[in-house]
Short mmCIF file of C-alpha atoms in Angstrom, two decimals:
data_model
loop_
_atom_site.label_atom_id
_atom_site.label_comp_id
_atom_site.label_asym_id
_atom_site.label_seq_id
_atom_site.Cartn_x
_atom_site.Cartn_y
_atom_site.Cartn_z
CA MET A 1 0.19 0.01 0.05
CA ASN A 2 1.11 3.60 -0.41
CA LEU A 3 0.37 6.85 1.29
CA ARG A 4 1.20 10.14 -0.04
CA VAL A 5 3.05 12.33 2.41
CA PRO A 6 4.69 16.04 2.15
CA GLY A 7 7.72 15.17 -0.14
CA ALA A 8 7.31 12.07 -0.66
CA THR A 9 5.04 8.49 -1.26
CA LEU A 10 5.52 5.94 1.48
CA HIS A 11 5.02 2.09 0.90
CA TYR A 12 3.81 0.39 4.04
CA ASP A 13 2.55 -3.24 4.82
CA VAL A 14 -0.10 -4.45 7.20
CA ARG A 15 -0.37 -8.09 8.40
CA GLY A 16 -1.92 -10.02 11.39
CA THR A 17 -4.69 -9.40 13.69
CA GLY A 18 -4.76 -8.17 17.09
CA PRO A 19 -3.63 -4.94 18.47
CA MET A 20 -1.65 -2.55 16.38
CA LEU A 21 2.18 -2.67 16.36
CA LEU A 22 4.41 -0.68 14.06
CA ILE A 23 7.92 -1.44 13.42
CA SER A 24 10.57 1.40 12.35
CA GLN A 25 13.60 -0.71 11.04
CA SER A 26 17.22 0.38 11.16
CA GLY A 27 19.67 1.26 8.77
CA GLU A 28 19.03 0.37 5.17
CA GLY A 29 16.24 -1.90 6.29
CA ASP A 30 12.48 -1.47 4.50
CA ALA A 31 9.38 -3.13 5.39
CA ASP A 32 10.49 -6.54 4.20
CA ARG A 33 13.82 -6.46 6.06
CA SER A 34 11.78 -7.58 9.23
CA VAL A 35 9.98 -10.54 7.37
CA ASP A 36 11.35 -13.12 10.35
CA LEU A 37 10.46 -11.03 12.85
CA VAL A 38 7.15 -10.14 11.67
CA ASP A 39 6.16 -13.89 10.89
CA ARG A 40 6.51 -14.51 15.10
CA LEU A 41 4.13 -11.41 15.84
CA VAL A 42 1.11 -11.64 13.26
CA ASP A 43 -0.46 -14.22 15.33
CA ARG A 44 -0.98 -11.82 18.05
CA TYR A 45 -0.46 -8.19 16.47
CA THR A 46 -1.66 -6.40 13.43
CA VAL A 47 2.03 -5.31 12.44
CA ILE A 48 2.40 -2.17 10.35
CA THR A 49 5.94 -1.99 8.52
CA TYR A 50 6.85 0.66 6.06
CA ASP A 51 10.03 1.62 3.82
CA ARG A 52 11.63 4.85 5.33
CA ARG A 53 11.46 7.94 2.81
CA GLY A 54 14.30 7.18 0.67
CA LEU A 55 14.30 3.65 0.80
CA SER A 56 13.00 0.99 -1.74
CA ARG A 57 9.63 1.74 -2.69
CA SER A 58 9.15 4.85 -0.37
CA VAL A 59 9.93 7.43 -3.47
CA MET A 60 11.03 10.96 -2.34
CA ASP A 61 9.86 13.82 -4.69
CA ASP A 62 13.62 15.24 -4.43
CA PRO A 63 15.79 12.22 -3.53
CA GLU A 64 18.74 14.67 -3.11
CA GLY A 65 16.90 16.97 -1.05
CA GLY A 66 17.60 15.37 2.47
CA VAL A 67 15.76 14.33 5.21
CA THR A 68 15.59 15.08 8.88
CA MET A 69 14.37 13.13 11.80
CA ARG A 70 11.57 15.32 12.38
CA ASP A 71 10.57 14.40 8.66
CA HIS A 72 10.69 10.72 9.36
CA ALA A 73 8.50 11.06 12.63
CA ASP A 74 5.80 13.26 10.61
CA ASP A 75 5.81 10.39 8.07
CA VAL A 76 5.14 7.68 10.81
CA HIS A 77 2.65 10.28 12.30
CA ARG A 78 0.67 10.21 8.73
CA LEU A 79 1.02 6.59 8.30
CA LEU A 80 -0.75 5.95 11.66
CA ALA A 81 -3.39 8.41 11.00
CA ALA A 82 -4.14 6.71 7.88
CA VAL A 83 -4.67 3.30 9.38
CA THR A 84 -6.16 3.90 12.91
CA ASP A 85 -7.44 6.20 15.55
CA GLU A 86 -6.16 4.49 18.61
CA PRO A 87 -2.73 4.52 20.17
CA VAL A 88 -0.30 1.86 19.17
CA ALA A 89 2.58 -0.02 20.48
CA MET A 90 5.98 0.80 18.57
CA LEU A 91 9.13 -1.01 18.11
CA GLY A 92 12.02 1.29 17.00
CA CYS A 93 15.41 0.16 16.21
CA SER A 94 18.20 2.09 16.18
CA LEU A 95 17.57 4.95 13.93
CA GLY A 96 13.84 3.69 14.01
CA ALA A 97 14.09 4.05 18.02
CA VAL A 98 15.15 7.84 17.45
CA ILE A 99 12.05 8.27 14.94
CA GLY A 100 9.70 6.83 17.86
CA LEU A 101 11.82 9.46 20.60
CA HIS A 102 10.42 12.14 18.03
CA LEU A 103 6.86 10.71 17.85
CA SER A 104 6.50 10.39 21.05
CA VAL A 105 7.34 13.89 21.91
CA ALA A 106 5.22 15.55 19.00
CA HIS A 107 2.30 13.18 18.77
CA PRO A 108 2.09 11.13 22.18
CA GLU A 109 -1.44 10.34 21.51
CA GLN A 110 -0.54 8.16 18.72
CA ILE A 111 1.63 5.39 20.98
CA HIS A 112 1.13 3.87 23.98
CA THR A 113 4.11 2.30 24.50
CA LEU A 114 7.56 2.56 22.70
CA VAL A 115 10.47 -0.04 22.56
CA ALA A 116 13.36 1.96 21.82
CA HIS A 117 16.38 -0.39 20.90
CA GLU A 118 19.62 1.30 20.99
CA PRO A 119 18.68 4.78 19.64
CA VAL A 120 21.38 6.25 17.68
CA ALA A 121 20.79 9.53 19.27
CA PRO A 122 23.94 11.64 20.13
CA TRP A 123 21.72 14.52 21.92
CA LEU A 124 21.06 11.87 25.07
CA LEU A 125 25.02 11.54 25.57
CA PRO A 126 26.78 14.37 27.95
CA ALA A 127 27.98 16.77 25.46
CA ASP A 128 31.81 16.06 24.95
CA GLU A 129 30.62 12.40 23.87
CA ALA A 130 27.89 13.37 21.68
CA ASP A 131 30.35 15.82 19.96
CA HIS A 132 32.61 12.92 19.53
CA HIS A 133 30.39 10.62 18.15
CA ARG A 134 28.92 13.40 15.96
CA ARG A 135 32.43 13.51 14.32
CA GLU A 136 32.80 9.89 14.21
CA LEU A 137 29.35 9.48 12.03
CA ALA A 138 30.75 12.55 9.79
CA GLU A 139 33.96 10.77 9.28
CA LEU A 140 32.20 7.54 8.23
CA GLN A 141 30.29 9.74 5.79
CA GLU A 142 33.36 10.91 4.52
CA ILE A 143 34.48 7.28 3.99
CA HIS A 144 31.30 6.71 2.03
CA ARG A 145 31.98 9.68 -0.24
CA ARG A 146 35.46 8.69 -1.16
CA ASP A 147 35.20 4.94 -1.08
CA GLY A 148 31.60 3.75 -1.48
CA TRP A 149 29.09 2.10 0.89
CA THR A 150 31.07 -1.14 1.00
CA ALA A 151 33.90 0.37 2.50
CA ALA A 152 31.99 2.65 4.89
CA ILE A 153 29.57 -0.28 6.31
CA LYS A 154 32.32 -2.10 7.64
CA GLU A 155 33.20 0.95 9.63
CA VAL A 156 29.85 1.40 10.82
CA ALA A 157 29.59 -1.91 12.13
CA ARG A 158 32.57 -1.34 14.22
CA VAL A 159 31.35 1.66 15.85
CA LEU A 160 28.09 -0.02 16.55
CA GLY A 161 29.55 -3.13 18.23
CA ILE A 162 28.71 -5.59 15.32
CA ASP A 163 31.09 -8.50 14.33
CA PRO A 164 29.70 -9.76 11.24
CA ALA A 165 32.44 -12.81 11.20
CA SER A 166 31.69 -13.95 14.66
CA GLN A 167 27.81 -13.01 14.91
CA ASP A 168 25.58 -16.06 15.72
CA ARG A 169 22.21 -16.38 14.10
CA GLU A 170 18.86 -18.34 14.56
CA PRO A 171 18.88 -20.96 12.08
CA GLY A 172 16.32 -20.93 8.85
CA LEU A 173 16.32 -17.44 8.36
CA THR A 174 15.03 -15.85 4.99
CA PRO A 175 18.05 -15.03 2.81
CA GLN A 176 18.39 -11.41 2.34
CA PRO A 177 20.88 -11.12 -0.48
CA MET A 178 22.82 -7.88 -0.95
CA THR A 179 20.74 -6.88 -3.81
CA PRO A 180 21.14 -3.35 -5.86
CA GLU A 181 18.18 -2.18 -4.17
CA ARG A 182 19.52 -2.95 -0.80
CA GLY A 183 22.98 -1.14 -1.95
CA ALA A 184 21.09 2.01 -3.10
CA ASN A 185 19.22 1.80 0.35
CA PHE A 186 22.84 1.95 2.01
CA ASP A 187 23.99 4.71 -0.08
CA PHE A 188 20.70 6.69 0.84
CA PHE A 189 20.99 5.75 4.75
CA LEU A 190 24.87 6.84 4.74
CA ALA A 191 24.47 10.04 2.73
CA HIS A 192 21.25 11.30 4.30
CA ASP A 193 20.40 9.36 7.50
CA PHE A 194 23.65 9.92 8.97
CA THR A 195 23.12 13.70 8.51
CA ALA A 196 19.88 13.41 10.16
CA VAL A 197 21.48 11.97 12.97
CA ILE A 198 24.37 14.07 13.23
CA THR A 199 22.10 17.16 12.95
CA ASP A 200 19.27 15.87 15.30
CA ALA A 201 18.20 17.69 18.48
CA LEU A 202 15.57 16.73 21.00
CA ASP A 203 15.50 17.94 24.70
CA PRO A 204 15.73 14.92 26.78
CA ALA A 205 13.23 16.53 29.26
CA SER A 206 10.72 16.53 26.80
CA LEU A 207 10.42 12.82 26.93
CA GLY A 208 7.79 10.92 29.17
CA GLY A 209 4.39 11.67 27.50
CA VAL A 210 4.57 7.59 26.40
CA ARG A 211 5.73 4.69 28.18
CA ILE A 212 9.19 4.05 26.94
CA ILE A 213 11.14 0.85 27.27
CA PRO A 214 14.94 1.42 26.85
CA ALA A 215 16.13 -1.94 24.84
CA ALA A 216 19.76 -3.10 24.02
CA GLY A 217 21.21 -6.20 22.82
CA ARG A 218 22.71 -8.88 24.93
CA THR A 219 26.11 -9.21 23.24
CA THR A 220 26.51 -5.40 22.32
CA PRO A 221 29.69 -4.08 23.91
CA ARG A 222 28.80 -1.96 26.85
CA GLU A 223 31.06 0.74 25.75
CA VAL A 224 29.85 1.33 22.17
CA PHE A 225 27.84 4.51 20.71
CA ASP A 226 24.40 2.73 20.46
CA TYR A 227 24.84 0.98 24.07
CA ARG A 228 25.73 3.98 25.80
CA CYS A 229 22.57 5.81 24.05
CA ALA A 230 20.32 3.04 25.61
CA GLN A 231 21.97 3.64 28.99
CA GLU A 232 21.27 7.18 28.87
CA LEU A 233 17.91 7.00 27.79
CA ALA A 234 17.23 4.62 30.79
CA ARG A 235 18.30 7.38 32.90
CA VAL A 236 16.48 9.97 31.48
CA VAL A 237 13.17 7.92 31.66
CA GLY A 238 13.77 6.53 35.16
CA ALA A 239 13.78 2.74 33.73
CA ASP A 240 15.75 -0.56 33.66
CA ILE A 241 17.19 -1.39 29.88
CA ALA A 242 15.25 -4.39 28.60
CA GLU A 243 17.99 -6.70 27.61
CA PHE A 244 17.31 -8.66 24.09
CA PRO A 245 18.53 -11.57 22.02
CA GLY A 246 21.73 -10.68 20.04
CA GLY A 247 23.21 -7.34 19.36
CA HIS A 248 22.47 -4.04 17.81
CA ASN A 249 20.42 -5.93 15.18
CA GLY A 250 19.21 -8.91 17.17
CA ASN A 251 15.55 -8.35 15.59
CA LEU A 252 17.32 -9.64 12.31
CA THR A 253 19.63 -12.16 13.84
CA HIS A 254 17.32 -13.71 16.33
CA PRO A 255 13.76 -13.27 15.24
CA ARG A 256 12.31 -15.86 17.24
CA ALA A 257 13.86 -15.24 20.54
CA TYR A 258 13.35 -11.25 19.88
CA ALA A 259 9.71 -11.58 19.29
CA ALA A 260 9.17 -13.49 22.23
CA ARG A 261 11.04 -10.80 24.43
CA LEU A 262 8.94 -7.83 22.61
CA VAL A 263 6.05 -9.84 23.65
CA GLU A 264 7.26 -10.19 27.20
CA CYS A 265 7.79 -6.30 27.36
CA LEU A 266 4.72 -5.44 25.93
CA SER A 267 2.55 -7.43 28.01
CA SER A 268 4.40 -6.10 31.60
CA ALA A 269 3.90 -2.67 30.27
CA GLY A 270 -0.09 -3.21 30.80
CA ARG A 271 -0.99 -4.21 27.15
CA THR A 272 -1.46 -7.96 27.15
CA ILE A 273 -2.35 -9.72 23.99
#
């Protein structure tokens, strides 16, 4: 299905039965990247997935015009308004978690619970640490401009504490080959979404209108950028970090266990299935 929003046309999918759950994916992930996770949720939830603007089937009017986190959050606001008039649960992963945090401030009436898995949000960190990571992300963009996305993504994995060579996975996952479309998505992610992260600003004190569950991967190194953001989010909202299977991208590598943990977290938040 498609939805016209200011400056773009969004592609989205709706599957399953039960209370609504929106998933906002990380990195280059589009609606199809979450297929194994969604397959384990559709018997309990009506699951909404979508391609972020600039990725796959969500075409921007001006692909070189750039994007901000507020643009992404407004897209989700309009998508939710098109499919329901009730508040929904939301799982946001990495960049998707930051989108959820913005939505929780701008439109708290639309989500009742946000599971924010390792948000890449420098503004959550102390000033010196935030500046360090903004410079780090800008350096990754420079690698992308100079050497292309395949070189940059190796460094992105390092910064996020992902070691593809030693990363365990559940058996029987749907193959996700590196197609030209995924390559184009990585190009957009590094060129434009990284800028959105670097320039993003939100007052942590504005959080609180929505139940926020800070989350992080069991194997994510505790010193890396994404885990530190989860720690600071937990401090801001006064909650413990919910530990999830796998690392930064455990939703992709451990979809069965990840789905079970997500259901557990949402049920404990008072939204039983």
